[in-house]
Amino acid sequence: MAKIIDGQRLARALRGGLLARAGAIAEQRGAAPGLAVILVGDDAASAVYVRNKIRACEATGIQSTCLRFPSTVSNDELLATIALLNEDAGIDGILVQLPLPPHIALDQVLEAISVEKDVDGFHLYNVGGLVTGNTIFSPCTPYGVVKLLESENIAIEGQNVVVVGASNIVGKPMALMLMARDATVAICHAKTRDLAQFTILADILVVAAGVPGLIIPQMVKTGAVVIDVGINRLPDGRITGDVDFDGVSAKASCITPVPGGVGPMTVTMLMENTIASAERGLVRDDRSAENLAFQE
Ligand code: NAP
């Protein structure tokens, strides 16, 4: 039977360290790290995600500010709000909860966020940086997967990795982050013909398609590491991933459960990025103080 990779436990352990780092920042600059969350409209799932993020802030010593807008908010109003937050020294991270209403220009909103505060990692600079190795903030879900693999001492270099799902927020950045760690990566998507012929080759299989039961044991190599990113709500209200957990557990060497696998790590990486942003700010402040002293 596969070892179950406990994302909840790792997230709890990491949050202890984050709380200490946030405390050190608060001591040094007299203010806790700050995260601003922009929530547009009244989508129930978005409200739950935002509530979880705010709770995680409380647990890690981050000061959160939630700015709520009706779904009729204009593009300009959102851009003006982001411009103010970019200038606000108390805000280290800015997150726009997705999805946004269709009349909002998503690209404009994401590009308006200062690269130095883009803790979701969705700004074009941070996305492009995944290709060149210059990313400031990695997107939280793939970053959480990398942390899970590292915590289990699972080798990435030279491994055959198959990522099922090619979205901009999970599948594509996941593939790039694993390529950067010298894995051989294949990306599959809804139009991939014969998905199983790819997945069966994977030493590490990452599934982020949003299709419950997509991956069955016959599609998995014996001994593979299986990371299930999917979060699907079944008609009876239960939450499930994209992988047939019971069947695949009998074949895999390690597997993440849903819930309790990747999900808690995603939120924790958002906290990590926000605290890292505040720490970068302190280094910048030190450098400008040194420059001033040098000029005097
Ligand atoms: P998305 O934007 O809908 O993208 C889904 C991707 O999966 C697309 O690339 C799609 O292919 C591909 N796909 C769909 N059906 C497929 C199939 N039958 N076979 C192979 N590929 C298929 O979704 P997302 O935002 O990436 O999220 C994916 C899943 O992860 C969802 O269940 C979501 O709830 C979950 N998620 C979890 C976390 C977490 O923290 N655990 C965070 C984010 C998302 P095409 O490109 O060809 O359409």
Coordinates of C-alpha atoms and ligand atoms in Angstrom, one line a residue:
M1 CA 0.0 0.0 0.0
A2 CA 1.2 3.5 -0.8
K3 CA 2.5 5.8 1.9
I4 CA 0.0 8.7 2.3
I5 CA 1.6 12.1 2.1
D6 CA 0.0 14.2 4.8
G7 CA -0.3 17.7 3.5
Q8 CA -2.2 18.9 6.6
R9 CA 0.7 17.8 8.9
L10 CA 3.4 19.4 6.7
A11 CA 1.3 22.6 6.4
R12 CA 0.9 22.7 10.2
A13 CA 4.7 22.2 10.7
L14 CA 5.6 25.0 8.2
R15 CA 3.1 27.4 9.7
G16 CA 5.0 27.2 13.0
G17 CA 8.1 28.5 11.3
L18 CA 6.2 31.1 9.4
L19 CA 4.7 32.5 12.6
A20 CA 8.2 32.9 14.0
R21 CA 9.4 34.7 10.8
A22 CA 6.4 37.0 10.9
G23 CA 7.1 37.8 14.6
A24 CA 10.7 38.7 13.7
I25 CA 9.5 41.0 10.9
A26 CA 7.0 42.7 13.2
E27 CA 9.8 43.3 15.8
Q28 CA 12.2 44.7 13.2
R29 CA 9.8 47.1 11.4
G30 CA 7.1 47.6 14.0
A31 CA 4.3 46.1 11.8
A32 CA 3.3 42.5 10.9
P33 CA 3.5 41.4 7.3
G34 CA 0.4 42.5 5.5
L35 CA -1.7 40.7 2.9
A36 CA -4.5 42.4 1.0
V37 CA -7.2 40.2 -0.5
I38 CA -9.6 41.5 -3.2
L39 CA -12.9 39.7 -3.4
V40 CA -15.3 40.6 -6.2
G41 CA -18.9 39.4 -6.2
D42 CA -20.6 36.7 -4.1
D43 CA -19.4 33.4 -5.4
A44 CA -19.8 30.9 -2.6
A45 CA -16.6 28.9 -3.3
S46 CA -14.5 32.1 -3.5
A47 CA -15.9 33.3 -0.2
V48 CA -14.8 30.0 1.4
Y49 CA -11.3 30.2 -0.1
V50 CA -10.9 33.8 1.1
R51 CA -12.1 32.8 4.6
N52 CA -9.5 30.0 4.7
K53 CA -6.8 32.4 3.6
I54 CA -7.7 34.9 6.3
R55 CA -7.7 32.2 8.9
A56 CA -4.2 31.1 7.7
C57 CA -3.0 34.7 8.0
E58 CA -4.2 34.7 11.7
A59 CA -2.3 31.4 12.3
T60 CA 0.9 32.8 10.8
G61 CA 1.1 36.3 12.2
I62 CA 0.1 38.0 9.0
Q63 CA -2.2 41.1 9.1
S64 CA -4.9 40.5 6.5
T65 CA -7.2 43.1 4.9
C66 CA -10.1 41.9 2.8
L67 CA -11.5 44.4 0.3
R68 CA -14.9 43.3 -1.0
F69 CA -16.5 44.7 -4.2
P70 CA -19.9 44.0 -5.8
S71 CA -19.8 42.0 -9.1
T72 CA -20.7 45.3 -10.8
V73 CA -17.4 46.9 -9.9
S74 CA -15.6 48.6 -12.8
N75 CA -12.2 47.7 -14.2
D76 CA -11.0 51.2 -13.4
E77 CA -12.1 50.9 -9.8
L78 CA -10.2 47.7 -9.3
L79 CA -7.1 49.1 -11.0
A80 CA -7.2 52.2 -8.8
T81 CA -7.5 50.0 -5.7
I82 CA -4.5 47.9 -6.8
A83 CA -2.5 51.1 -7.4
L84 CA -3.2 52.3 -3.9
L85 CA -2.2 48.9 -2.4
N86 CA 1.0 48.9 -4.5
E87 CA 2.0 52.2 -2.7
D88 CA 0.9 51.0 0.7
A89 CA 4.0 50.2 2.8
G90 CA 2.0 48.1 5.2
I91 CA 0.9 45.7 2.4
D92 CA 3.5 43.1 1.3
G93 CA 1.2 40.9 -0.8
I94 CA -1.8 41.5 -3.0
L95 CA -4.1 38.7 -4.0
V96 CA -7.1 39.0 -6.3
Q97 CA -9.4 36.1 -5.7
L98 CA -10.3 34.4 -9.0
P99 CA -12.6 34.1 -11.0
L100 CA -13.5 37.7 -11.7
P101 CA -16.7 38.7 -13.5
P102 CA -16.4 38.5 -17.3
H103 CA -16.5 42.3 -17.8
I104 CA -13.2 42.7 -15.9
A105 CA -10.0 42.5 -18.0
L106 CA -8.2 39.8 -16.0
D107 CA -4.9 40.4 -17.7
Q108 CA -4.9 44.1 -16.9
V109 CA -5.8 43.4 -13.2
L110 CA -3.0 40.8 -12.8
E111 CA -0.4 43.0 -14.6
A112 CA -1.4 46.0 -12.4
I113 CA -0.2 44.2 -9.2
S114 CA 3.4 45.2 -8.4
V115 CA 5.8 42.3 -9.2
E116 CA 7.2 42.8 -5.6
K117 CA 3.7 42.1 -4.1
D118 CA 2.5 39.4 -6.6
V119 CA 2.3 36.7 -3.9
D120 CA 0.0 34.5 -6.1
G121 CA 2.7 34.5 -8.8
F122 CA 0.3 35.3 -11.6
H123 CA 1.9 38.5 -12.9
L124 CA 3.5 38.0 -16.4
Y125 CA 7.0 38.7 -14.9
N126 CA 6.6 35.9 -12.4
V127 CA 5.1 33.6 -15.0
G128 CA 7.9 34.3 -17.5
G129 CA 10.4 33.9 -14.7
L130 CA 9.4 30.3 -14.4
V131 CA 11.0 29.8 -17.8
T132 CA 14.1 31.8 -17.2
G133 CA 14.6 31.0 -13.5
N134 CA 14.0 34.6 -12.3
T135 CA 10.6 34.2 -10.6
I136 CA 10.2 36.2 -7.4
F137 CA 7.1 34.3 -6.3
S138 CA 6.1 30.9 -7.5
P139 CA 2.4 30.1 -7.9
C140 CA 1.2 28.6 -4.6
T141 CA -0.3 25.3 -5.7
P142 CA 2.7 24.0 -7.7
Y143 CA 5.0 25.4 -5.1
G144 CA 3.1 23.4 -2.5
V145 CA 3.5 20.3 -4.6
V146 CA 7.3 20.8 -4.8
K147 CA 7.4 21.3 -1.0
L148 CA 5.5 18.1 -0.5
L149 CA 7.9 16.1 -2.7
E150 CA 10.9 17.6 -1.0
S151 CA 9.5 16.9 2.5
E152 CA 9.2 13.2 1.5
N153 CA 12.8 13.2 0.0
I154 CA 11.3 12.2 -3.3
A155 CA 14.0 12.7 -6.0
I156 CA 12.8 14.9 -8.9
E157 CA 16.0 15.1 -11.0
G158 CA 16.0 12.6 -13.9
Q159 CA 12.5 11.3 -13.1
N160 CA 9.7 10.9 -15.7
V161 CA 7.0 13.3 -14.6
V162 CA 3.6 13.5 -16.2
V163 CA 1.3 16.5 -15.4
V164 CA -2.3 16.0 -16.3
G165 CA -3.9 19.4 -16.7
A166 CA -2.4 22.4 -18.5
S167 CA -4.0 25.4 -16.8
N168 CA -2.0 28.7 -16.3
I169 CA -2.4 28.5 -12.6
V170 CA -1.6 24.8 -11.9
G171 CA -0.6 22.5 -14.8
K172 CA 1.8 24.7 -16.8
P173 CA 3.7 26.3 -13.9
M174 CA 3.9 22.8 -12.3
A175 CA 5.6 21.4 -15.4
L176 CA 8.0 24.3 -15.6
M177 CA 8.9 24.1 -11.9
L178 CA 9.7 20.3 -12.2
M179 CA 11.6 20.9 -15.5
A180 CA 13.7 23.5 -13.6
R181 CA 14.5 20.6 -11.2
D182 CA 15.7 18.5 -14.1
A183 CA 12.7 16.2 -14.4
T184 CA 11.6 15.0 -17.9
V185 CA 8.1 16.4 -18.1
A186 CA 5.1 15.6 -20.3
I187 CA 2.0 17.7 -20.1
C188 CA -1.4 16.2 -20.9
H189 CA -4.8 17.9 -21.3
A190 CA -8.3 17.3 -22.4
K191 CA -7.4 16.8 -26.0
T192 CA -4.6 14.3 -25.3
R193 CA -5.2 11.1 -27.1
D194 CA -4.9 8.0 -25.0
L195 CA -4.0 9.6 -21.7
A196 CA -3.0 6.2 -20.2
Q197 CA -0.1 5.7 -22.6
F198 CA 1.5 8.8 -21.0
T199 CA 0.5 8.4 -17.3
I200 CA 1.8 4.8 -17.2
L201 CA 5.3 6.1 -17.9
A202 CA 5.3 8.5 -14.9
D203 CA 7.6 8.0 -12.0
I204 CA 5.8 11.1 -10.6
L205 CA 2.2 11.7 -11.7
V206 CA 0.6 15.1 -10.9
V207 CA -3.1 15.3 -11.7
A208 CA -4.9 18.6 -11.9
A209 CA -7.8 18.2 -14.3
G210 CA -10.8 18.7 -12.1
V211 CA -12.3 15.3 -13.2
P212 CA -13.2 12.9 -10.4
G213 CA -12.1 9.4 -10.9
L214 CA -10.0 10.3 -14.0
I215 CA -6.9 8.3 -12.9
I216 CA -7.6 4.6 -12.3
P217 CA -5.0 1.9 -11.3
Q218 CA -4.4 0.6 -14.8
M219 CA -3.1 4.1 -15.7
V220 CA -0.4 4.1 -13.0
K221 CA 3.0 2.5 -13.0
T222 CA 3.7 0.3 -10.0
G223 CA 5.7 2.3 -7.4
A224 CA 4.8 5.7 -8.9
V225 CA 4.4 8.8 -6.7
V226 CA 0.9 10.2 -7.3
I227 CA 0.0 13.8 -6.4
D228 CA -3.7 14.6 -6.7
V229 CA -4.4 18.3 -7.0
G230 CA -8.0 18.0 -8.0
I231 CA -10.8 19.3 -5.8
N232 CA -14.2 18.2 -6.9
R233 CA -17.5 18.3 -5.0
L234 CA -19.6 15.2 -5.6
P235 CA -23.5 15.4 -5.8
D236 CA -23.7 14.0 -2.2
G237 CA -21.5 16.9 -1.0
R238 CA -18.3 14.9 -0.5
I239 CA -15.0 16.4 -1.7
T240 CA -12.8 14.2 -3.9
G241 CA -9.8 14.5 -6.1
D242 CA -9.1 13.3 -9.7
V243 CA -7.6 10.0 -8.7
D244 CA -9.3 6.7 -7.7
F245 CA -7.6 6.9 -4.3
D246 CA -8.3 3.4 -3.0
G247 CA -7.4 1.6 -6.3
V248 CA -4.3 3.7 -7.0
S249 CA -3.1 3.4 -3.4
A250 CA -2.6 -0.3 -4.0
K251 CA -0.1 0.4 -6.8
A252 CA 1.6 3.7 -6.0
S253 CA 4.5 4.1 -3.6
C254 CA 3.2 7.5 -2.2
I255 CA 0.0 9.3 -2.8
T256 CA -1.7 12.5 -1.6
P257 CA -5.2 12.3 -0.2
V258 CA -8.1 14.8 -1.0
P259 CA -8.8 16.5 1.2
G260 CA -5.7 16.9 3.3
G261 CA -3.0 16.7 0.6
V262 CA -2.2 19.6 -1.7
G263 CA -5.0 21.9 -0.6
P264 CA -3.5 22.9 2.8
M265 CA -0.1 23.4 1.2
T266 CA -1.5 25.9 -1.3
V267 CA -2.7 28.2 1.4
T268 CA 0.5 27.8 3.4
M269 CA 2.6 28.8 0.3
L270 CA 0.6 31.9 0.0
M271 CA 1.6 32.7 3.6
E272 CA 5.2 31.8 2.7
N273 CA 5.2 34.2 -0.3
T274 CA 3.7 37.0 1.8
I275 CA 6.3 36.6 4.5
A276 CA 9.1 36.3 2.0
S277 CA 7.9 39.5 0.4
A278 CA 8.1 41.3 3.7
E279 CA 11.6 40.0 4.3
R280 CA 12.6 41.2 0.8
G281 CA 11.2 44.6 1.7
L282 CA 13.4 44.7 4.8
V283 CA 16.5 43.9 2.8
R284 CA 15.5 46.7 0.3
D285 CA 15.1 49.1 3.2
D286 CA 18.5 48.2 4.6
R287 CA 20.1 48.7 1.2
S288 CA 18.6 52.1 0.7
A289 CA 19.6 53.1 4.3
E290 CA 23.2 52.0 3.4
N291 CA 23.1 54.0 0.2
L292 CA 21.9 57.1 2.0
A293 CA 24.7 56.7 4.6
F294 CA 27.2 56.3 1.8
Q295 CA 26.1 59.5 0.1
E296 CA 26.2 61.6 3.3
Ligands
NAP1 P1 -8.8 24.3 -15.2 O1 -8.4 25.7 -15.4 O2 -10.2 23.9 -15.5 O3 -7.9 23.3 -16.1 C1 -8.1 21.9 -16.1 C2 -7.0 21.3 -17.0 O4 -7.3 19.9 -17.1 C3 -7.1 21.8 -18.5 O5 -5.8 21.9 -19.0 C4 -7.9 20.7 -19.2 O6 -7.5 20.5 -20.5 C5 -7.4 19.5 -18.4 N1 -8.4 18.4 -18.5 C6 -9.7 18.5 -18.3 N2 -10.3 17.3 -18.5 C7 -9.3 16.4 -18.8 C8 -9.3 15.1 -19.1 N3 -10.4 14.3 -19.2 N4 -8.1 14.5 -19.4 C9 -6.9 15.2 -19.3 N5 -6.9 16.6 -19.0 C10 -8.1 17.2 -18.8 O7 -8.6 23.8 -13.7 P2 -7.4 24.2 -12.7 O8 -7.7 25.6 -12.1 O9 -6.1 23.9 -13.2 O10 -7.7 23.2 -11.5 C11 -7.6 21.8 -11.8 C12 -8.1 21.1 -10.5 O11 -7.3 21.4 -9.4 C13 -9.6 21.5 -10.1 O12 -10.2 20.3 -9.6 C14 -9.3 22.5 -9.1 O13 -10.4 22.6 -8.1 C15 -8.1 22.0 -8.4 N6 -7.3 22.9 -7.7 C16 -6.8 22.6 -6.5 C17 -6.0 23.4 -5.8 C18 -5.5 23.0 -4.5 O14 -5.0 23.8 -3.8 N7 -5.5 21.7 -4.2 C19 -5.6 24.7 -6.4 C20 -6.1 25.0 -7.6 C21 -6.9 24.1 -8.3 P3 -7.7 21.7 -21.7 O15 -6.6 22.7 -21.4 O16 -7.5 20.9 -22.9 O17 -9.0 22.2 -21.5

